[in-house]
Coordinates of C-alpha atoms and ligand atoms in Angstrom, one line a residue:
M1 CA -0.2 0.2 -0.2
R2 CA 2.8 2.2 1.3
R3 CA 4.6 1.7 -2.3
L4 CA 1.9 2.2 -4.1
F5 CA 0.9 5.6 -3.1
I6 CA 5.2 5.9 -2.7
A7 CA 4.1 5.9 -6.9
A8 CA 0.8 8.0 -7.0
A9 CA 2.8 10.4 -5.6
A10 CA 5.8 10.2 -7.5
L11 CA 3.8 10.2 -10.8
L12 CA 1.8 12.9 -10.1
A13 CA 5.2 15.4 -9.0
A14 CA 6.1 13.9 -12.4
I15 CA 3.4 15.5 -14.0
S16 CA 3.0 18.6 -12.3
C17 CA 6.7 19.5 -12.9
S18 CA 6.2 18.5 -16.7
S19 CA 4.6 21.0 -18.7
D20 CA 3.9 18.3 -21.6
R21 CA 1.0 16.4 -20.4
S22 CA 0.1 14.4 -23.4
G23 CA 1.0 11.3 -22.2
V24 CA -1.3 11.6 -18.8
L25 CA -5.7 11.9 -18.1
K26 CA -6.4 13.6 -14.9
V27 CA -10.3 11.8 -14.5
Y28 CA -12.3 12.8 -11.5
N29 CA -15.9 11.4 -11.4
W30 CA -18.3 10.2 -8.7
S31 CA -16.9 7.4 -6.5
D32 CA -18.1 3.5 -7.1
Y33 CA -19.0 4.6 -10.3
I34 CA -17.1 2.7 -12.9
G35 CA -16.6 -1.2 -13.9
E36 CA -13.5 -3.6 -13.1
G37 CA -11.0 -3.5 -15.4
I38 CA -12.3 -0.8 -17.3
I39 CA -9.9 2.5 -16.7
S40 CA -7.0 0.0 -18.3
E41 CA -9.0 -0.7 -20.9
F42 CA -9.2 3.0 -21.7
E43 CA -5.1 2.9 -21.9
Q44 CA -5.1 0.0 -24.4
W45 CA -7.5 1.3 -27.0
Y46 CA -6.0 4.7 -26.9
K47 CA -3.0 3.1 -27.2
E48 CA -5.0 1.4 -30.7
Q49 CA -6.1 4.7 -32.1
T50 CA -4.2 7.1 -31.7
G51 CA -0.4 4.8 -30.9
E52 CA 0.6 7.0 -28.6
D53 CA 0.1 6.4 -24.7
I54 CA -1.4 7.2 -22.1
T55 CA -2.1 7.2 -18.9
V56 CA -5.2 7.8 -16.6
V57 CA -5.3 9.3 -13.7
Y58 CA -8.5 8.2 -11.9
Q59 CA -9.2 10.7 -8.7
T60 CA -13.0 10.4 -6.8
F61 CA -16.1 12.3 -5.0
D62 CA -18.5 11.8 -3.2
V63 CA -20.3 15.5 -3.2
N64 CA -20.9 18.0 -6.2
E65 CA -20.3 20.8 -4.4
T66 CA -17.0 19.3 -3.3
M67 CA -15.2 18.9 -6.5
L68 CA -17.2 21.8 -7.6
S69 CA -15.3 24.0 -5.4
K70 CA -11.6 21.4 -5.9
I71 CA -11.7 23.6 -9.9
E72 CA -13.5 27.1 -9.1
K73 CA -11.2 27.8 -6.9
G74 CA -8.0 25.4 -6.5
H75 CA -8.1 25.2 -10.7
E76 CA -7.3 21.9 -10.9
D77 CA -6.4 20.6 -14.1
Y78 CA -8.6 17.9 -14.0
D79 CA -9.1 16.5 -18.1
V80 CA -12.7 14.8 -17.3
V81 CA -15.7 14.8 -15.0
C82 CA -18.3 14.0 -14.0
P83 CA -21.0 17.3 -12.8
S84 CA -24.5 16.2 -11.9
D85 CA -27.3 18.5 -14.6
Y86 CA -27.6 22.1 -11.6
I87 CA -23.1 21.5 -11.5
I88 CA -22.9 21.8 -15.1
E89 CA -25.6 24.7 -15.3
R90 CA -23.7 25.6 -12.7
M91 CA -20.3 25.4 -15.3
L92 CA -22.6 26.8 -17.9
N93 CA -22.1 29.5 -16.6
S94 CA -19.5 30.5 -15.7
G95 CA -17.6 29.9 -18.2
L96 CA -16.1 26.8 -16.3
L97 CA -15.9 24.4 -19.4
L98 CA -14.7 23.8 -22.6
P99 CA -17.2 22.9 -25.8
L100 CA -16.8 19.5 -26.9
D101 CA -15.1 18.8 -29.9
F102 CA -16.5 15.2 -31.2
A103 CA -16.0 16.0 -34.5
S104 CA -12.2 15.5 -33.8
I105 CA -12.7 11.5 -33.4
P106 CA -13.1 9.0 -37.4
D107 CA -16.7 8.5 -38.0
S108 CA -15.9 4.9 -37.4
I109 CA -15.2 5.1 -33.4
N110 CA -18.4 7.5 -32.5
Y111 CA -20.2 6.4 -30.1
I112 CA -20.9 9.8 -28.9
A113 CA -22.9 9.8 -32.1
K114 CA -24.6 6.8 -32.1
N115 CA -25.6 5.9 -28.7
R116 CA -27.4 9.8 -28.8
S117 CA -30.7 9.3 -26.6
P118 CA -33.3 11.4 -27.6
Y119 CA -34.7 11.4 -24.5
I120 CA -31.5 12.4 -22.5
E121 CA -30.6 14.7 -25.2
K122 CA -33.5 16.5 -24.8
M123 CA -33.3 16.1 -20.7
F124 CA -29.7 17.9 -21.5
R125 CA -31.6 20.3 -23.9
E126 CA -33.3 21.9 -20.2
I127 CA -30.2 22.0 -18.1
N128 CA -29.3 25.6 -19.2
P129 CA -32.2 27.5 -21.1
E130 CA -28.9 30.1 -21.8
I131 CA -27.0 27.4 -24.0
D132 CA -27.1 24.3 -25.0
A133 CA -25.9 21.4 -22.3
N134 CA -25.8 18.7 -25.8
D135 CA -22.7 21.1 -27.1
Y136 CA -21.1 20.6 -24.1
S137 CA -21.5 17.8 -21.8
V138 CA -22.7 13.8 -23.0
A139 CA -24.5 12.5 -20.1
Y140 CA -23.4 9.5 -18.3
M141 CA -25.7 8.2 -15.8
W142 CA -29.4 8.8 -14.7
G143 CA -31.7 8.4 -12.5
T144 CA -34.5 9.0 -9.2
T145 CA -34.3 9.8 -6.2
G146 CA -36.1 7.8 -3.9
I147 CA -36.4 5.9 -0.8
I148 CA -34.7 2.4 0.1
Y149 CA -36.8 0.7 2.0
N150 CA -36.8 -2.3 4.3
T151 CA -39.6 -4.5 4.0
K152 CA -39.7 -6.6 7.5
Y153 CA -40.2 -3.1 9.2
V154 CA -41.9 -0.8 6.5
T155 CA -45.0 -1.1 4.6
D156 CA -45.8 -0.1 1.2
E157 CA -47.7 2.7 1.8
E158 CA -45.8 3.6 5.2
A159 CA -42.7 4.4 2.2
S160 CA -44.9 5.3 -0.9
T161 CA -44.2 9.2 0.7
W162 CA -41.6 11.1 1.9
D163 CA -43.6 11.6 5.2
V164 CA -42.3 8.0 6.0
I165 CA -39.0 10.4 6.6
S166 CA -40.8 11.5 9.9
N167 CA -42.2 8.9 11.0
P168 CA -41.8 8.7 14.9
K169 CA -41.6 4.5 13.7
F170 CA -38.4 5.2 12.2
K171 CA -36.5 6.4 15.1
D172 CA -32.5 6.6 14.7
Q173 CA -33.6 3.9 11.6
V174 CA -33.3 6.6 9.0
L175 CA -30.0 7.4 6.7
I176 CA -30.6 10.7 4.6
K177 CA -27.6 11.4 1.6
D178 CA -25.6 14.1 2.3
A179 CA -26.6 15.8 -0.8
P180 CA -28.5 19.3 0.3
R181 CA -30.3 19.8 -3.5
D182 CA -30.9 15.9 -4.0
V183 CA -32.6 16.1 -1.0
Y184 CA -34.1 20.3 -0.7
G185 CA -36.1 19.3 -3.8
P186 CA -37.7 15.8 -2.5
V187 CA -38.9 17.8 0.7
L188 CA -40.4 20.5 -1.1
I189 CA -42.2 19.2 -3.8
Y190 CA -43.8 16.8 -0.9
L191 CA -44.6 20.0 1.6
K192 CA -45.7 21.8 -2.0
Q193 CA -48.0 19.0 -2.4
K194 CA -51.4 20.5 -2.1
E195 CA -50.0 23.5 -4.7
L196 CA -49.1 20.8 -7.0
K197 CA -51.9 18.8 -6.9
E198 CA -53.9 22.4 -7.6
G199 CA -51.6 23.5 -10.5
K200 CA -50.9 26.8 -8.5
V201 CA -47.0 25.9 -8.8
T202 CA -44.7 23.6 -11.0
L203 CA -42.6 20.9 -10.4
Q204 CA -40.1 22.7 -12.6
E205 CA -41.0 25.8 -10.7
L206 CA -40.2 23.7 -7.3
M207 CA -36.9 23.4 -8.2
S208 CA -35.6 26.4 -8.7
D209 CA -37.3 28.0 -5.9
S210 CA -34.6 29.2 -3.4
S211 CA -37.3 31.3 -1.3
D212 CA -36.1 31.8 1.6
E213 CA -39.9 30.9 2.8
S214 CA -39.1 27.9 1.0
I215 CA -36.3 27.2 2.7
A216 CA -37.4 27.9 6.3
A217 CA -40.3 25.4 5.3
V218 CA -38.1 22.2 4.7
E219 CA -35.4 23.4 7.0
E220 CA -38.3 22.7 9.7
Y221 CA -39.6 19.7 8.1
L222 CA -35.8 18.5 8.4
K223 CA -35.6 19.4 11.7
S224 CA -38.9 17.7 12.2
A225 CA -37.5 14.4 11.7
K226 CA -33.9 14.8 12.9
D227 CA -34.3 12.3 16.4
N228 CA -34.9 9.4 12.6
V229 CA -32.3 10.1 11.5
L230 CA -28.7 7.7 11.6
G231 CA -26.9 9.5 9.8
W232 CA -26.0 11.6 6.8
E233 CA -24.0 10.1 4.0
A234 CA -21.7 10.7 1.3
D235 CA -21.7 6.9 0.6
F236 CA -21.5 4.3 2.6
G237 CA -25.7 4.4 3.1
K238 CA -26.4 1.7 0.2
D239 CA -24.1 -0.4 2.1
Q240 CA -26.0 -0.3 5.9
M241 CA -28.5 -1.4 4.6
T242 CA -27.2 -4.7 2.6
K243 CA -26.9 -5.2 6.6
G244 CA -29.9 -4.5 8.5
R245 CA -28.5 -1.1 10.2
G246 CA -30.8 1.2 9.0
V247 CA -34.6 0.0 8.2
L248 CA -35.0 3.9 5.1
S249 CA -32.5 5.7 3.1
L250 CA -33.0 8.4 0.9
N251 CA -31.4 8.0 -1.9
W252 CA -30.2 6.8 -5.4
S253 CA -32.1 4.8 -7.6
G254 CA -28.9 3.6 -8.9
D255 CA -26.9 3.0 -4.9
A256 CA -31.3 0.6 -4.1
V257 CA -30.8 -1.6 -7.2
W258 CA -27.0 -2.6 -6.1
A259 CA -28.3 -2.3 -2.5
I260 CA -31.4 -4.4 -3.5
E261 CA -29.5 -7.2 -4.7
E262 CA -26.7 -7.1 -2.3
A263 CA -29.1 -7.7 0.5
A264 CA -30.8 -9.9 -1.0
A265 CA -27.8 -12.8 -1.3
V266 CA -28.1 -12.3 2.3
G267 CA -31.3 -12.6 2.8
V268 CA -32.6 -9.3 3.9
D269 CA -36.0 -7.4 1.3
L270 CA -34.8 -4.3 0.6
K271 CA -37.3 -2.4 -2.0
Y272 CA -37.0 1.2 -3.9
V273 CA -40.0 3.6 -4.7
V274 CA -41.0 7.2 -5.9
P275 CA -42.6 8.0 -3.1
E276 CA -45.9 9.5 -4.9
E277 CA -46.2 13.0 -4.5
G278 CA -42.8 13.5 -6.8
S279 CA -38.9 13.8 -6.9
T280 CA -36.1 14.6 -9.2
V281 CA -35.1 12.4 -11.4
W282 CA -31.2 12.9 -11.9
F283 CA -28.2 13.2 -15.0
D284 CA -24.7 13.2 -14.6
G285 CA -22.9 13.7 -17.7
W286 CA -19.1 13.9 -18.8
V287 CA -17.1 17.6 -19.3
I288 CA -14.2 19.1 -19.5
P289 CA -13.1 22.0 -17.7
K290 CA -11.6 24.9 -18.7
Y291 CA -7.7 23.8 -17.0
A292 CA -7.6 20.8 -18.9
K293 CA -4.9 20.0 -20.6
N294 CA -5.9 16.7 -22.5
V295 CA -8.5 17.5 -23.7
K296 CA -7.5 15.4 -27.5
A297 CA -7.8 11.9 -25.0
A298 CA -11.1 13.7 -22.4
T299 CA -12.7 13.1 -26.0
Y300 CA -11.4 9.9 -26.6
F301 CA -12.4 8.8 -22.8
I302 CA -15.8 10.2 -23.1
D303 CA -16.3 8.8 -26.4
F304 CA -14.8 5.4 -24.5
M305 CA -17.8 5.6 -22.5
C306 CA -19.8 5.6 -25.3
R307 CA -19.1 2.4 -26.0
T308 CA -22.1 0.0 -25.2
D309 CA -20.3 -2.9 -24.0
I310 CA -18.9 -0.9 -22.4
A311 CA -21.8 0.6 -20.8
I312 CA -23.1 -2.5 -20.3
R313 CA -20.0 -3.3 -18.3
N314 CA -21.1 0.1 -16.2
M315 CA -24.7 -0.5 -15.6
D316 CA -24.0 -3.9 -14.3
E317 CA -21.3 -3.6 -11.8
T318 CA -22.5 0.0 -10.9
G319 CA -26.5 -0.6 -10.4
Y320 CA -26.8 2.9 -12.6
V321 CA -28.2 3.1 -15.8
A322 CA -25.9 4.4 -19.0
S323 CA -27.7 6.6 -21.2
N324 CA -26.9 5.2 -23.9
G325 CA -30.2 5.1 -26.2
A326 CA -28.9 1.1 -28.8
W327 CA -31.5 -1.3 -28.6
E328 CA -28.6 -3.3 -27.1
V329 CA -28.6 -1.9 -23.9
L330 CA -32.1 -2.2 -24.3
E331 CA -31.9 -5.5 -24.4
S332 CA -29.5 -6.8 -21.9
Q333 CA -31.5 -5.5 -19.2
I334 CA -34.4 -8.1 -20.0
D335 CA -36.0 -10.0 -17.6
E336 CA -39.1 -12.1 -17.6
E337 CA -39.2 -12.5 -13.6
Q338 CA -39.4 -8.1 -13.8
D339 CA -43.1 -7.3 -14.4
A340 CA -43.4 -4.8 -17.0
V341 CA -42.8 -0.9 -17.6
D342 CA -42.7 1.9 -20.1
L343 CA -40.3 3.2 -21.4
S344 CA -40.7 4.5 -24.9
Y345 CA -39.1 7.7 -23.8
F346 CA -35.9 6.1 -23.9
F347 CA -35.8 3.6 -26.4
G348 CA -38.6 5.5 -28.6
E349 CA -41.3 3.2 -30.2
G350 CA -41.7 -0.8 -28.9
A351 CA -40.5 0.2 -25.9
D352 CA -43.5 0.8 -24.3
S353 CA -43.9 -3.1 -22.7
V354 CA -41.0 -4.4 -21.3
H355 CA -39.8 -6.9 -18.6
V356 CA -36.9 -5.2 -17.1
D357 CA -36.3 -3.6 -13.8
G358 CA -38.2 -0.5 -13.3
T359 CA -35.6 0.5 -9.6
L360 CA -33.1 0.3 -13.1
Y361 CA -35.2 1.9 -15.3
P362 CA -38.4 4.3 -13.9
D363 CA -41.8 3.8 -15.7
K364 CA -42.7 6.0 -17.5
A365 CA -45.3 7.3 -15.2
V366 CA -42.7 8.0 -11.8
I367 CA -40.5 9.9 -14.9
E368 CA -43.5 12.2 -15.5
R369 CA -44.0 12.8 -11.3
C370 CA -40.2 13.7 -11.6
A371 CA -38.3 17.5 -12.7
L372 CA -34.9 18.5 -13.1
E373 CA -33.2 20.8 -10.1
H374 CA -31.6 24.0 -11.3
D375 CA -29.1 26.0 -10.2
W376 CA -29.4 29.0 -7.8
G377 CA -26.2 30.6 -8.3
A378 CA -25.5 32.9 -5.3
D379 CA -28.8 31.0 -3.5
T380 CA -26.9 28.3 -3.1
D381 CA -24.9 29.9 -0.3
K382 CA -27.7 30.2 1.9
L383 CA -28.9 26.9 0.8
L384 CA -25.6 25.0 2.2
A385 CA -26.1 27.5 5.4
M386 CA -29.4 25.9 6.0
W387 CA -27.8 22.3 5.9
S388 CA -24.9 22.7 8.2
R389 CA -27.2 24.0 10.7
V390 CA -29.8 21.5 10.4
K391 CA -26.6 18.8 10.7
G392 CA -25.1 20.4 14.0
D393 CA -28.6 20.0 15.1
N394 CA -28.7 16.4 14.5
A395 CA -27.4 14.9 17.4
N396 CA -29.1 11.6 18.1
S397 CA -28.6 9.9 20.7
M398 CA -26.2 7.5 19.2
T399 CA -24.0 10.8 19.2
Y400 CA -24.5 12.2 22.6
I401 CA -23.7 8.9 24.1
I402 CA -19.8 8.8 22.2
I403 CA -19.7 12.5 23.9
G404 CA -20.6 11.4 26.9
A405 CA -18.1 8.1 26.4
L406 CA -15.3 10.6 25.7
L407 CA -16.1 13.2 28.1
L408 CA -16.4 10.1 31.0
A409 CA -12.6 8.8 29.2
I410 CA -11.2 12.2 29.7
I411 CA -11.9 12.5 33.5
A412 CA -10.6 9.2 34.5
A413 CA -7.6 10.1 32.3
A414 CA -7.5 13.7 34.0
A415 CA -7.8 12.0 38.0
V416 CA -5.6 7.9 37.2
S417 CA -2.9 10.5 36.4
A418 CA -3.3 13.6 38.8
H419 CA -3.3 10.3 41.8
K420 CA -0.3 9.1 39.9
K421 CA 0.9 13.0 40.5
R422 CA 0.5 12.8 44.1
A423 CA 1.7 8.9 44.8
R424 CA 5.5 10.8 43.0
H425 CA 5.2 13.5 45.7
S426 CA 4.6 11.4 48.8
S427 CA 7.2 9.2 48.2
K428 CA 9.6 12.0 47.1
R429 CA 8.6 13.6 50.8
R430 CA 8.8 10.3 52.3
R431 CA 12.8 10.0 50.9
R432 CA 13.7 12.6 52.0
Ligands
LIG1 C1 -22.4 7.0 -7.4 C2 -23.1 8.1 -7.3 C3 -24.0 8.4 -8.3 C4 -23.9 9.4 -8.4 N1 -21.7 6.8 -6.5 C5 -25.4 10.3 -8.6 N2 -25.1 11.8 -8.9

């Protein structure tokens, strides 16, 4: 491990000292978001296509905001990163992205052009009303935000509403994604369900609602649920659920697919639902930041990730859904034991009743009650301040037990050391 660390540090040092970065590609992606061996296969493929050697330096993040602030503040020279929709919007607004040039890739291997899904293209056009995000980003994975629940303790009916998060029956049993926007959206949708039903507001309008009044309402709701919160998790919630630690998790559909499968292997029955009030549908896309130093390799990397066999392997290993709209992807997911879902919105005609996992690919009716999040610009700070108030306020009983135990240990250690000191003094006095 130590040797590996020294080698990585030496590689990074060599890269930063050399001005020629053509042999290195720096990728910054979400954790647990790529199949085994895909990176080294890309390195080989790149050599076959271009005759040039490439070494990928691969780093991961768990939270959109961490990734963004590294690029905004530190001007990190990542060549390709994978933000979510509202962050792509923000990066576009602040001129942080380079336009993509796929004309530079030979037609025969231009997988992006071949496998584009019209649904994804349409949703990407909605990302930023001013600038077409399709010119700056290629979708990687997408999904919904919902609830993973353990059917031994939670009924389908209880999980069918976001209200379940604050249900007193689930004290200390709820895991919540440490992703402020992905929690804010669904909670606001839940709180405004009456206005939504009456047509006084639309889902899309709520996704841009950063008013003080709405932030305060979400804060109040989350604080009312704090006794239920077992933890705010960046990426461990899915694993905890498989071990039966926590019975509910506000989470992404891809983590749900992974958790449901792992849990089944150890006899734990988990399910996933997008509550009936509605939720968010999200898209993560590859982009090339303006501080990139190897645009050519970044462009090839994005293209490689759109190759159908690579997309299928990434899906199968991570649990997330590839944005690749090729019919072969659908065929690879057909499972007659699953209920039929309507995926015509994604795969087109002929896909209105296909037997695939509805957690992986949401049915058209689910998509119709979901909306895309939008960037809040400067108002994001108000959200982050609210988020830390909610989390800071969330010391649950376990936190108090740990703090109490630590205090007792400190007091005990101080008492023992004082006692030893006194004993040393009195034996010195006796000797004199
Ligand atoms: C996978 C993270 C998925 C990101 N660990 C969802 N936007």
